[in-house]
Short mmCIF file of C-alpha atoms and ligand atoms in Angstrom, two decimals:
data_model
loop_
_atom_site.label_atom_id
_atom_site.label_comp_id
_atom_site.label_asym_id
_atom_site.label_seq_id
_atom_site.Cartn_x
_atom_site.Cartn_y
_atom_site.Cartn_z
CA MET A 1 -13.23 -7.66 -24.57
CA MET A 2 -13.81 -7.20 -20.91
CA ALA A 3 -17.11 -7.45 -19.11
CA ALA A 4 -18.32 -4.04 -20.33
CA ALA A 5 -21.77 -3.99 -21.87
CA THR A 6 -22.33 -3.27 -25.53
CA ALA A 7 -25.37 -1.40 -26.75
CA SER A 8 -26.74 0.82 -29.43
CA PHE A 9 -26.98 4.39 -28.31
CA SER A 10 -28.98 7.37 -29.37
CA SER A 11 -27.53 10.72 -28.42
CA GLY A 12 -27.64 13.05 -31.38
CA ALA A 13 -26.18 10.65 -33.95
CA PRO A 14 -26.99 7.00 -33.21
CA LYS A 15 -24.03 4.87 -32.13
CA LYS A 16 -23.48 1.23 -33.03
CA ASP A 17 -21.71 -1.66 -31.29
CA MET A 18 -19.96 0.60 -28.82
CA ILE A 19 -18.39 -0.59 -25.56
CA VAL A 20 -20.16 1.38 -22.86
CA ARG A 21 -17.60 2.52 -20.29
CA ALA A 22 -20.20 4.82 -18.73
CA ALA A 23 -23.79 5.27 -19.82
CA ARG A 24 -24.12 8.63 -18.08
CA PRO A 25 -22.04 10.81 -18.39
CA GLU A 26 -21.61 9.22 -21.80
CA ASP A 27 -18.30 7.43 -22.40
CA LEU A 28 -18.34 5.03 -25.34
CA GLU A 29 -15.41 3.06 -26.73
CA MET A 30 -14.99 2.08 -30.38
CA PRO A 31 -14.86 -1.71 -30.89
CA MET A 32 -11.65 -3.09 -32.51
CA ALA A 33 -13.50 -3.55 -35.82
CA GLY A 34 -13.63 0.27 -36.02
CA PHE A 35 -9.91 0.26 -36.83
CA ARG A 36 -10.73 -1.32 -40.19
CA ASN A 37 -12.01 2.01 -41.54
CA ALA A 38 -9.90 4.67 -43.23
CA VAL A 39 -12.10 7.33 -41.66
CA THR A 40 -14.13 6.39 -38.59
CA PRO A 41 -17.89 6.54 -39.22
CA ILE A 42 -19.73 8.72 -36.70
CA GLU A 43 -21.75 5.70 -35.52
CA ASN A 44 -18.47 4.10 -34.35
CA PHE A 45 -16.66 7.23 -33.16
CA PHE A 46 -15.81 7.11 -29.44
CA VAL A 47 -17.40 9.57 -27.02
CA ARG A 48 -15.73 10.99 -23.92
CA SER A 49 -17.68 13.45 -21.80
CA HIS A 50 -16.91 14.44 -18.23
CA HIS A 51 -20.40 15.88 -17.76
CA TYR A 52 -23.83 14.94 -19.07
CA MET A 53 -24.47 15.35 -22.79
CA THR A 54 -25.26 18.88 -23.82
CA LYS A 55 -27.76 19.86 -26.46
CA VAL A 56 -27.13 23.35 -27.76
CA ASP A 57 -29.87 25.27 -29.58
CA LEU A 58 -28.22 27.07 -32.48
CA ASN A 59 -30.69 29.97 -32.16
CA ASP A 60 -29.34 30.74 -28.70
CA TRP A 61 -25.73 29.96 -29.52
CA GLN A 62 -22.91 32.41 -30.01
CA LEU A 63 -19.18 32.42 -29.55
CA SER A 64 -17.84 35.18 -27.36
CA ILE A 65 -14.17 36.13 -27.37
CA GLY A 66 -12.49 38.30 -24.76
CA GLY A 67 -9.35 38.71 -22.68
CA GLU A 68 -6.02 40.06 -23.94
CA ILE A 69 -7.47 41.50 -27.16
CA SER A 70 -8.40 44.98 -28.35
CA LYS A 71 -11.58 43.98 -30.24
CA PRO A 72 -13.87 41.68 -28.21
CA GLN A 73 -16.16 39.61 -30.46
CA THR A 74 -19.53 37.93 -30.35
CA LEU A 75 -19.86 35.66 -33.36
CA THR A 76 -22.84 33.74 -34.70
CA MET A 77 -22.51 30.63 -36.85
CA ALA A 78 -23.28 32.81 -39.89
CA ASP A 79 -20.36 35.10 -38.97
CA LEU A 80 -18.02 32.13 -38.69
CA LYS A 81 -19.14 30.67 -41.98
CA LYS A 82 -18.04 33.89 -43.72
CA LEU A 83 -14.44 32.96 -42.92
CA PRO A 84 -12.57 30.58 -45.25
CA LYS A 85 -13.64 26.95 -44.78
CA VAL A 86 -10.84 24.46 -44.21
CA GLU A 87 -10.98 20.68 -43.92
CA LEU A 88 -8.54 18.14 -42.55
CA VAL A 89 -8.41 14.51 -41.49
CA SER A 90 -7.08 13.98 -38.00
CA VAL A 91 -6.96 11.34 -35.33
CA LEU A 92 -8.71 12.27 -32.10
CA GLU A 93 -7.39 10.18 -29.22
CA CYS A 94 -8.25 10.46 -25.55
CA ALA A 95 -5.23 10.87 -23.30
CA GLY A 96 -6.66 8.02 -21.21
CA ASN A 97 -6.87 5.57 -24.12
CA GLY A 98 -5.24 2.33 -22.91
CA ARG A 99 -5.63 3.21 -19.22
CA GLY A 100 -7.20 -0.21 -18.62
CA LEU A 101 -3.96 -1.85 -19.77
CA TYR A 102 -1.78 -0.26 -17.09
CA GLU A 103 -0.27 -2.31 -14.26
CA PRO A 104 -0.46 -1.44 -11.44
CA THR A 105 -4.01 -0.37 -12.13
CA VAL A 106 -5.00 3.31 -11.93
CA PRO A 107 -8.49 4.69 -11.26
CA GLY A 108 -10.50 6.18 -14.11
CA LEU A 109 -12.39 4.89 -17.12
CA GLN A 110 -10.71 1.64 -18.13
CA TRP A 111 -10.34 2.27 -21.87
CA GLU A 112 -8.51 -0.40 -23.82
CA TYR A 113 -7.74 0.52 -27.46
CA GLY A 114 -10.81 2.29 -28.81
CA ALA A 115 -10.84 5.76 -27.21
CA VAL A 116 -9.61 7.00 -30.57
CA GLY A 117 -11.02 7.68 -34.02
CA ASN A 118 -9.98 9.23 -37.32
CA GLY A 119 -12.30 12.07 -38.32
CA ARG A 120 -12.66 14.43 -41.25
CA TRP A 121 -13.17 17.84 -39.68
CA ALA A 122 -14.23 21.08 -41.37
CA GLY A 123 -14.54 24.59 -40.04
CA VAL A 124 -12.50 27.76 -39.73
CA ARG A 125 -8.91 28.35 -38.73
CA LEU A 126 -8.64 29.50 -35.12
CA ALA A 127 -5.91 31.88 -36.39
CA ASP A 128 -8.47 33.54 -38.72
CA VAL A 129 -10.88 34.02 -35.82
CA LEU A 130 -8.14 35.45 -33.60
CA LYS A 131 -7.14 37.81 -36.40
CA LEU A 132 -10.50 39.56 -35.94
CA CYS A 133 -9.72 40.20 -32.27
CA GLY A 134 -6.56 42.28 -32.25
CA LEU A 135 -4.34 40.13 -30.06
CA LYS A 136 -2.37 42.14 -27.52
CA SER A 137 1.36 41.48 -27.02
CA THR A 138 0.46 39.97 -23.61
CA ALA A 139 -1.48 37.10 -25.28
CA LYS A 140 0.09 33.74 -24.30
CA GLU A 141 -2.63 31.10 -23.97
CA ILE A 142 -6.07 30.56 -25.50
CA LEU A 143 -8.72 29.30 -23.07
CA PHE A 144 -11.74 27.34 -24.32
CA ASP A 145 -14.99 26.92 -22.43
CA GLY A 146 -17.73 24.50 -23.42
CA ALA A 147 -21.45 24.77 -22.74
CA ASP A 148 -21.60 21.54 -20.74
CA VAL A 149 -22.81 21.95 -17.16
CA PRO A 150 -20.78 20.20 -14.44
CA VAL A 151 -22.29 17.28 -12.54
CA GLY A 152 -22.64 18.05 -8.81
CA LYS A 153 -19.71 20.14 -7.61
CA MET A 154 -17.32 19.04 -10.33
CA PRO A 155 -15.28 21.84 -11.90
CA GLU A 156 -16.18 23.14 -15.37
CA PHE A 157 -14.40 21.59 -18.34
CA LYS A 158 -12.11 24.43 -19.44
CA ARG A 159 -8.72 24.01 -21.10
CA SER A 160 -6.11 26.33 -22.57
CA ILE A 161 -3.53 25.81 -25.32
CA PRO A 162 -0.42 27.91 -25.99
CA LEU A 163 -0.67 30.70 -28.59
CA LYS A 164 1.77 28.91 -30.90
CA LYS A 165 -0.54 25.86 -31.20
CA ALA A 166 -3.58 28.15 -31.50
CA LEU A 167 -2.07 30.02 -34.45
CA ASP A 168 -1.03 26.84 -36.26
CA PRO A 169 -2.98 26.83 -39.55
CA ASP A 170 -4.10 23.24 -38.79
CA THR A 171 -5.78 24.21 -35.50
CA ILE A 172 -9.42 24.75 -36.37
CA LEU A 173 -12.85 25.36 -34.91
CA ALA A 174 -14.96 22.69 -36.57
CA TYR A 175 -18.67 22.77 -37.35
CA GLU A 176 -18.62 19.62 -39.51
CA MET A 177 -17.47 16.04 -38.96
CA ASN A 178 -17.20 13.55 -41.84
CA GLY A 179 -19.14 15.96 -44.07
CA GLU A 180 -22.09 16.22 -41.68
CA THR A 181 -23.13 18.88 -39.20
CA LEU A 182 -21.10 18.24 -36.03
CA PRO A 183 -23.22 15.77 -33.98
CA ASP A 184 -24.36 16.65 -30.45
CA ALA A 185 -22.15 14.03 -28.81
CA HIS A 186 -19.09 15.47 -30.55
CA GLY A 187 -19.69 19.10 -29.61
CA PHE A 188 -22.45 20.68 -31.73
CA PRO A 189 -22.30 23.33 -33.00
CA LEU A 190 -18.56 24.05 -32.66
CA ARG A 191 -15.50 22.31 -31.23
CA VAL A 192 -11.75 22.70 -31.13
CA ILE A 193 -9.62 20.54 -33.43
CA ALA A 194 -6.03 20.43 -32.13
CA PRO A 195 -4.46 17.91 -34.56
CA GLY A 196 -1.65 15.82 -33.14
CA TRP A 197 -2.63 16.68 -29.57
CA ALA A 198 -4.51 14.51 -27.07
CA GLY A 199 -8.32 14.84 -26.99
CA ASP A 200 -8.55 16.88 -23.81
CA SER A 201 -7.57 20.01 -25.78
CA TRP A 202 -10.39 19.40 -28.28
CA VAL A 203 -13.06 21.30 -26.31
CA LYS A 204 -16.64 20.51 -27.39
CA TRP A 205 -19.78 22.73 -27.37
CA LEU A 206 -17.50 25.77 -27.55
CA ILE A 207 -19.17 29.00 -26.36
CA LYS A 208 -16.36 31.14 -25.08
CA ILE A 209 -12.73 31.88 -25.89
CA GLU A 210 -10.59 33.88 -23.52
CA VAL A 211 -7.13 35.09 -24.44
CA LEU A 212 -4.93 34.82 -21.35
CA ASP A 213 -1.50 36.14 -20.41
CA LYS A 214 -0.64 32.79 -18.77
CA GLU A 215 -1.65 29.13 -18.74
CA PHE A 216 -5.14 28.61 -17.30
CA ASP A 217 -5.02 27.36 -13.72
CA GLY A 218 -8.32 25.44 -13.44
CA PHE A 219 -8.74 21.79 -12.38
CA PHE A 220 -8.49 20.27 -15.87
CA MET A 221 -5.10 21.99 -16.42
CA LYS A 222 -3.46 21.96 -12.99
CA THR A 223 -4.69 18.64 -11.55
CA ALA A 224 -5.99 16.44 -14.37
CA TYR A 225 -4.34 15.66 -17.71
CA ARG A 226 -0.79 15.97 -16.47
CA HIS A 227 2.13 13.63 -17.13
CA PRO A 228 5.44 13.34 -15.23
CA GLY A 229 7.33 13.68 -18.54
CA LYS A 230 9.87 11.14 -17.26
CA ASN A 231 9.70 7.59 -15.96
CA VAL A 232 8.45 7.14 -12.41
CA ALA A 233 8.31 3.98 -10.31
CA PRO A 234 5.03 2.11 -10.93
CA GLY A 235 2.44 2.94 -8.28
CA SER A 236 4.21 6.01 -6.96
CA VAL A 237 2.45 9.21 -5.90
CA VAL A 238 3.48 12.18 -8.05
CA ASP A 239 2.67 15.80 -7.16
CA PRO A 240 0.72 17.37 -10.06
CA ALA A 241 2.81 20.54 -9.63
CA THR A 242 5.83 18.59 -10.87
CA MET A 243 3.97 17.30 -13.94
CA SER A 244 3.08 19.08 -17.22
CA PRO A 245 -0.06 19.22 -19.36
CA LEU A 246 -0.34 16.56 -22.04
CA THR A 247 0.22 17.83 -25.55
CA SER A 248 1.39 15.71 -28.49
CA LEU A 249 0.11 12.18 -29.02
CA ARG A 250 2.65 9.37 -29.23
CA ILE A 251 3.39 7.02 -32.08
CA LYS A 252 1.01 4.05 -31.89
CA SER A 253 -0.40 1.21 -33.98
CA VAL A 254 -2.94 -1.59 -33.73
CA ILE A 255 -3.83 -4.85 -35.46
CA ALA A 256 -7.45 -4.66 -36.62
CA SER A 257 -7.91 -7.62 -38.96
CA HIS A 258 -7.74 -10.31 -36.28
CA ALA A 259 -8.94 -10.43 -32.69
CA ASP A 260 -6.78 -11.67 -29.85
CA GLY A 261 -7.45 -15.42 -29.63
CA ALA A 262 -8.66 -15.75 -33.24
CA VAL A 263 -8.54 -19.18 -34.85
CA LEU A 264 -7.51 -19.41 -38.51
CA ALA A 265 -6.63 -22.04 -41.05
CA PRO A 266 -3.06 -22.38 -42.42
CA GLY A 267 -2.39 -20.49 -45.67
CA LEU A 268 -2.37 -16.93 -46.87
CA THR A 269 -4.01 -14.36 -44.64
CA ARG A 270 -3.85 -10.57 -44.74
CA LEU A 271 -3.01 -8.73 -41.53
CA THR A 272 -4.22 -5.14 -41.48
CA GLY A 273 -4.51 -2.26 -39.07
CA VAL A 274 -3.71 1.39 -38.56
CA ALA A 275 -0.90 3.52 -37.16
CA TRP A 276 -0.98 7.13 -36.01
CA SER A 277 1.21 9.66 -34.36
CA GLY A 278 1.25 13.13 -32.86
CA GLU A 279 3.03 16.10 -34.36
CA SER A 280 5.62 13.94 -36.14
CA PRO A 281 3.99 11.77 -38.81
CA VAL A 282 4.15 7.97 -39.13
CA ALA A 283 7.29 6.98 -41.05
CA GLY A 284 6.98 3.18 -41.05
CA VAL A 285 5.09 0.23 -39.62
CA ASP A 286 6.64 -3.19 -39.00
CA VAL A 287 5.04 -6.51 -38.15
CA SER A 288 6.38 -9.52 -36.26
CA THR A 289 4.74 -12.94 -36.43
CA ASP A 290 7.27 -14.55 -34.07
CA ALA A 291 6.82 -12.64 -30.82
CA GLY A 292 9.26 -9.88 -31.76
CA ARG A 293 12.25 -11.94 -32.92
CA SER A 294 12.08 -10.72 -36.49
CA TRP A 295 10.32 -7.79 -38.13
CA ARG A 296 9.09 -7.04 -41.60
CA ALA A 297 7.90 -3.81 -43.17
CA THR A 298 4.22 -3.48 -44.00
CA VAL A 299 2.64 -1.64 -46.89
CA THR A 300 1.15 1.60 -45.59
CA LYS A 301 -1.13 4.18 -47.10
CA THR A 302 -2.19 7.43 -45.47
CA SER A 303 -5.79 8.43 -45.15
CA GLY A 304 -5.03 12.05 -45.88
CA GLY A 305 -2.43 14.43 -44.52
CA LYS A 306 -0.09 14.41 -41.63
CA TYR A 307 -2.60 13.90 -38.83
CA GLY A 308 -4.81 11.11 -40.14
CA TRP A 309 -4.09 7.49 -39.35
CA SER A 310 -2.27 5.31 -41.88
CA GLN A 311 -3.65 1.94 -42.88
CA TRP A 312 -1.06 -0.83 -43.03
CA SER A 313 -1.27 -4.33 -44.45
CA PHE A 314 0.92 -7.40 -44.49
CA ASP A 315 0.37 -10.68 -46.31
CA TRP A 316 1.24 -13.56 -44.03
CA LYS A 317 1.39 -17.22 -44.90
CA PRO A 318 1.72 -19.38 -41.79
CA THR A 319 2.51 -22.95 -42.81
CA LYS A 320 2.89 -24.59 -39.41
CA GLU A 321 -0.07 -25.26 -37.15
CA ALA A 322 0.85 -23.29 -34.05
CA TYR A 323 -0.09 -20.45 -31.75
CA TYR A 324 1.51 -17.22 -33.03
CA GLN A 325 2.18 -13.95 -31.20
CA LEU A 326 1.58 -11.18 -33.70
CA MET A 327 2.94 -7.69 -33.06
CA VAL A 328 2.86 -4.36 -34.82
CA ARG A 329 5.26 -1.50 -34.18
CA ALA A 330 5.28 1.95 -35.75
CA ARG A 331 8.00 4.57 -36.08
CA ALA A 332 7.54 8.33 -36.35
CA ALA A 333 9.52 10.62 -38.65
CA SER A 334 11.19 11.99 -35.50
CA GLY A 335 12.60 8.49 -34.87
CA GLU A 336 10.27 7.84 -31.92
CA LEU A 337 9.36 4.15 -31.60
CA GLN A 338 6.68 2.35 -29.63
CA PRO A 339 7.97 0.70 -26.44
CA PHE A 340 7.52 -3.00 -25.72
CA VAL A 341 6.97 -2.37 -22.04
CA GLN A 342 4.80 0.56 -21.08
CA GLU A 343 6.27 3.07 -18.66
CA TRP A 344 3.77 3.80 -15.91
CA ASN A 345 2.27 7.19 -14.96
CA PRO A 346 -0.21 8.01 -12.17
CA SER A 347 -3.30 8.65 -14.31
CA GLY A 348 -2.65 6.04 -16.97
CA TYR A 349 -2.25 8.45 -19.89
CA ALA A 350 -0.70 8.04 -23.34
CA HIS A 351 -0.47 4.24 -23.47
CA ASN A 352 1.34 3.21 -26.66
CA ALA A 353 3.11 -0.10 -26.03
CA VAL A 354 3.35 -2.50 -28.97
CA HIS A 355 -0.02 -4.16 -29.66
CA THR A 356 0.31 -7.94 -29.39
CA ILE A 357 -2.32 -10.54 -30.16
CA GLY A 358 -2.23 -14.31 -30.14
CA VAL A 359 -3.78 -16.32 -32.98
CA ASN A 360 -4.18 -20.05 -33.29
CA VAL A 361 -3.38 -21.44 -36.73
CA THR A 362 -5.02 -24.86 -36.91
CA THR A 363 -7.05 -27.12 -39.15
CA ALA A 364 -9.16 -28.22 -36.16
CA ALA A 365 -12.67 -26.84 -35.80
CA PRO A 366 -12.85 -23.96 -33.32
CA ALA A 367 -13.76 -25.09 -29.81
CA ALA A 368 -17.24 -24.27 -28.63
CA ILE A 369 -17.21 -20.82 -27.11
CA GLN A 370 -17.59 -20.97 -23.37
CA LYS A 371 -20.32 -18.70 -22.16
CA ALA A 372 -19.59 -16.77 -18.99
CA SER A 373 -22.12 -17.61 -16.32
CA ILE A 374 -24.50 -14.83 -15.48
CA ALA A 375 -25.37 -16.02 -12.02
CA GLY A 376 -27.39 -13.48 -10.07
CA ALA A 377 -25.07 -10.94 -8.43
CA PRO A 378 -25.62 -10.30 -4.73
CA GLU A 379 -27.81 -7.32 -3.81
CA LEU A 380 -26.18 -3.91 -3.57
CA PRO A 381 -26.46 -2.38 -0.08
CA GLY A 382 -29.17 0.28 0.17
CA GLN A 383 -26.76 2.89 1.56
CA PHE A 384 -24.46 2.38 -1.41
CA ARG A 385 -27.31 2.85 -3.85
CA SER A 386 -28.54 6.01 -2.22
CA THR A 387 -25.04 7.56 -2.11
CA CYS A 388 -23.20 6.27 -5.15
CA MET A 389 -25.86 5.70 -7.76
CA VAL A 390 -27.20 9.24 -7.86
CA CYS A 391 -25.10 10.70 -10.67
CA HIS A 392 -24.16 7.50 -12.51
CA GLY A 393 -24.63 3.74 -12.40
CA THR A 394 -22.29 0.93 -11.30
CA ASP A 395 -20.73 0.67 -14.78
CA VAL A 396 -17.96 3.12 -13.87
CA MET A 397 -17.14 1.06 -10.75
CA GLU A 398 -17.25 -2.46 -12.23
CA GLN A 399 -14.26 -1.72 -14.47
CA GLN A 400 -12.02 -0.48 -11.61
CA ARG A 401 -9.51 -2.83 -9.97
CA LEU A 402 -8.51 -0.72 -6.99
CA ASN A 403 -7.08 -1.59 -3.61
CA ARG A 404 -8.69 -0.27 -0.42
CA GLY A 405 -6.52 2.85 -0.26
CA GLN A 406 -7.31 3.72 -3.87
CA TRP A 407 -11.04 3.21 -3.23
CA GLU A 408 -10.84 5.51 -0.23
CA LYS A 409 -9.30 8.25 -2.39
CA GLU A 410 -11.99 7.65 -5.01
CA VAL A 411 -14.73 8.10 -2.40
CA ASP A 412 -13.04 11.31 -1.16
CA LYS A 413 -12.99 12.58 -4.75
CA MET A 414 -16.70 11.83 -5.17
CA VAL A 415 -17.43 13.67 -1.90
CA ARG A 416 -15.63 16.72 -3.31
CA TRP A 417 -17.82 16.39 -6.40
CA GLY A 418 -20.98 16.30 -4.30
CA ALA A 419 -21.58 12.72 -3.09
CA ASP A 420 -23.35 12.73 0.26
CA VAL A 421 -21.30 10.17 2.21
CA LYS A 422 -22.16 10.06 5.91
CA PRO A 423 -18.84 10.03 7.85
CA GLU A 424 -19.95 7.09 10.02
CA TYR A 425 -20.76 5.07 6.91
CA LYS A 426 -17.59 5.82 4.92
CA ASN A 427 -15.50 2.86 6.17
CA GLN A 428 -18.28 0.39 5.47
CA LEU A 429 -18.68 1.88 2.01
CA VAL A 430 -14.97 1.63 1.22
CA ASP A 431 -14.95 -1.96 2.52
CA PHE A 432 -17.85 -2.80 0.26
CA LEU A 433 -16.21 -1.19 -2.82
CA ASN A 434 -12.95 -2.99 -2.06
CA SER A 435 -14.61 -6.38 -1.61
CA ARG A 436 -16.75 -6.00 -4.71
CA TRP A 437 -14.41 -4.26 -7.16
CA GLY A 438 -11.02 -4.62 -5.49
CA ALA A 439 -7.54 -5.31 -6.87
CA ARG A 440 -7.58 -8.38 -9.14
CA PRO A 441 -5.97 -9.57 -12.38
CA ARG A 442 -7.19 -7.89 -15.54
CA LYS A 443 -8.46 -11.00 -17.28
N1 MTE B 501 -16.82 20.66 -23.26
C1 MTE B 501 -16.17 19.49 -23.23
N2 MTE B 501 -15.26 19.23 -24.18
C2 MTE B 501 -14.57 18.07 -24.18
C3 MTE B 501 -14.77 17.10 -23.17
C4 MTE B 501 -15.75 17.38 -22.16
O1 MTE B 501 -16.00 16.59 -21.25
N3 MTE B 501 -16.43 18.59 -22.23
N4 MTE B 501 -14.02 15.94 -23.18
C5 MTE B 501 -12.71 16.05 -23.83
C6 MTE B 501 -11.99 14.80 -23.94
S1 MTE B 501 -11.21 14.27 -22.53
C7 MTE B 501 -11.87 14.12 -25.12
S2 MTE B 501 -10.91 12.76 -25.25
C8 MTE B 501 -12.59 14.58 -26.32
C9 MTE B 501 -13.50 13.45 -26.85
O2 MTE B 501 -14.17 13.87 -27.99
P1 MTE B 501 -15.35 12.99 -28.60
O3 MTE B 501 -16.35 12.74 -27.51
O4 MTE B 501 -15.88 13.78 -29.74
O5 MTE B 501 -14.73 11.71 -29.07
O6 MTE B 501 -13.38 15.72 -26.07
C10 MTE B 501 -12.82 16.68 -25.21
N5 MTE B 501 -13.67 17.85 -25.18
MO1 MO B 502 -9.88 12.46 -23.02
#
């Protein structure tokens, strides 16, 4: 893993062994060991929040529904629980999962593999809720608004999904996760479950639904969470107007049984991991133990339904002492395959290149682990602290590998969100950010 801190966290449900990408707002990545579970325990389930954690009091909570409908509604939890209860297992993956693996580097939280989890969600069908509302023929998109309050001048987290996805019987409003009351960090008391779609559509702390006659045009639809939908030259600037909102996840798989760099003895060993997909289910998972020259089918079992991840396993018996490149590659029913080389996009979304790890098969004792030196870091300039450490710490900056131009854009973005950067100090600040957390190799 990279230099990110690990810690136990207590925000609603306690978290364990998470990689802290940001302590506040809370962004926690699941460690690789989390992929060994059929269903991800809440204590290991990743958290992605744009704003500070929100604690909703159920006594004050209600869900209001308006817009292109003839019967506006205000529903309590008791009202919702009168509707049929449905349960499904589905992967929840952040669109930015794998952003940290992109070259050239892009700004944003530098997730590696663990901004994903497989949850068991229970609640009511969104279609059943909308049935109460008398949808007008003008209804096209369903807009969700959460109770979280923006940090500084950041826009509210509001997202819309097309009516077709909203009426899908698998699209639900969940009040339970893994058989428990939905935890605070995951959207208590109610969140959207949009199976097969990237996490940004899974709005947490839901308080308001608005039926619209067109796609919502707020920041998190029109600027963020957009993909070119075609290949673009790495590092290029792409106008968001020419991109489209992210929808379906892509076919993806990981090796969970062994860590990159693991040392093992010759003889039988079992490789295991998981594979998941978007709207088209996983059809097969293959493994290579010779850097992609030859491939063999694994044994896979699903963890329930079309949207859950599948667990795969492969018994491998390396006889030669050597360093092996192990790869896993999944295929969706649609025929979609994982690429070997990731195509780049400006925000580093939807990374799904073949997961490759190196393992050393040897009879020699493992070399003593070299501890990274924790020599005292130089002092942070006072101006930097008073401008940039108001809303969050340095954790979000340490993981960036940005050139000066990218840092300048990042500072401009923070100014739009409310950072008080004195114009005469801006250049010095950008220089400092660039010298401290500038462009550099990933490892
Ligand atoms: N209200 C609200 N809902 C939200 C978010 C948010 O910041 N605010 N983050 C979204 C994103 S980007 C993701 S990936 C998922 C993460 O869900 P989790 O924290 O339960 O893993 O929630 C989504 N729902
Ligand atoms: Mo996300």
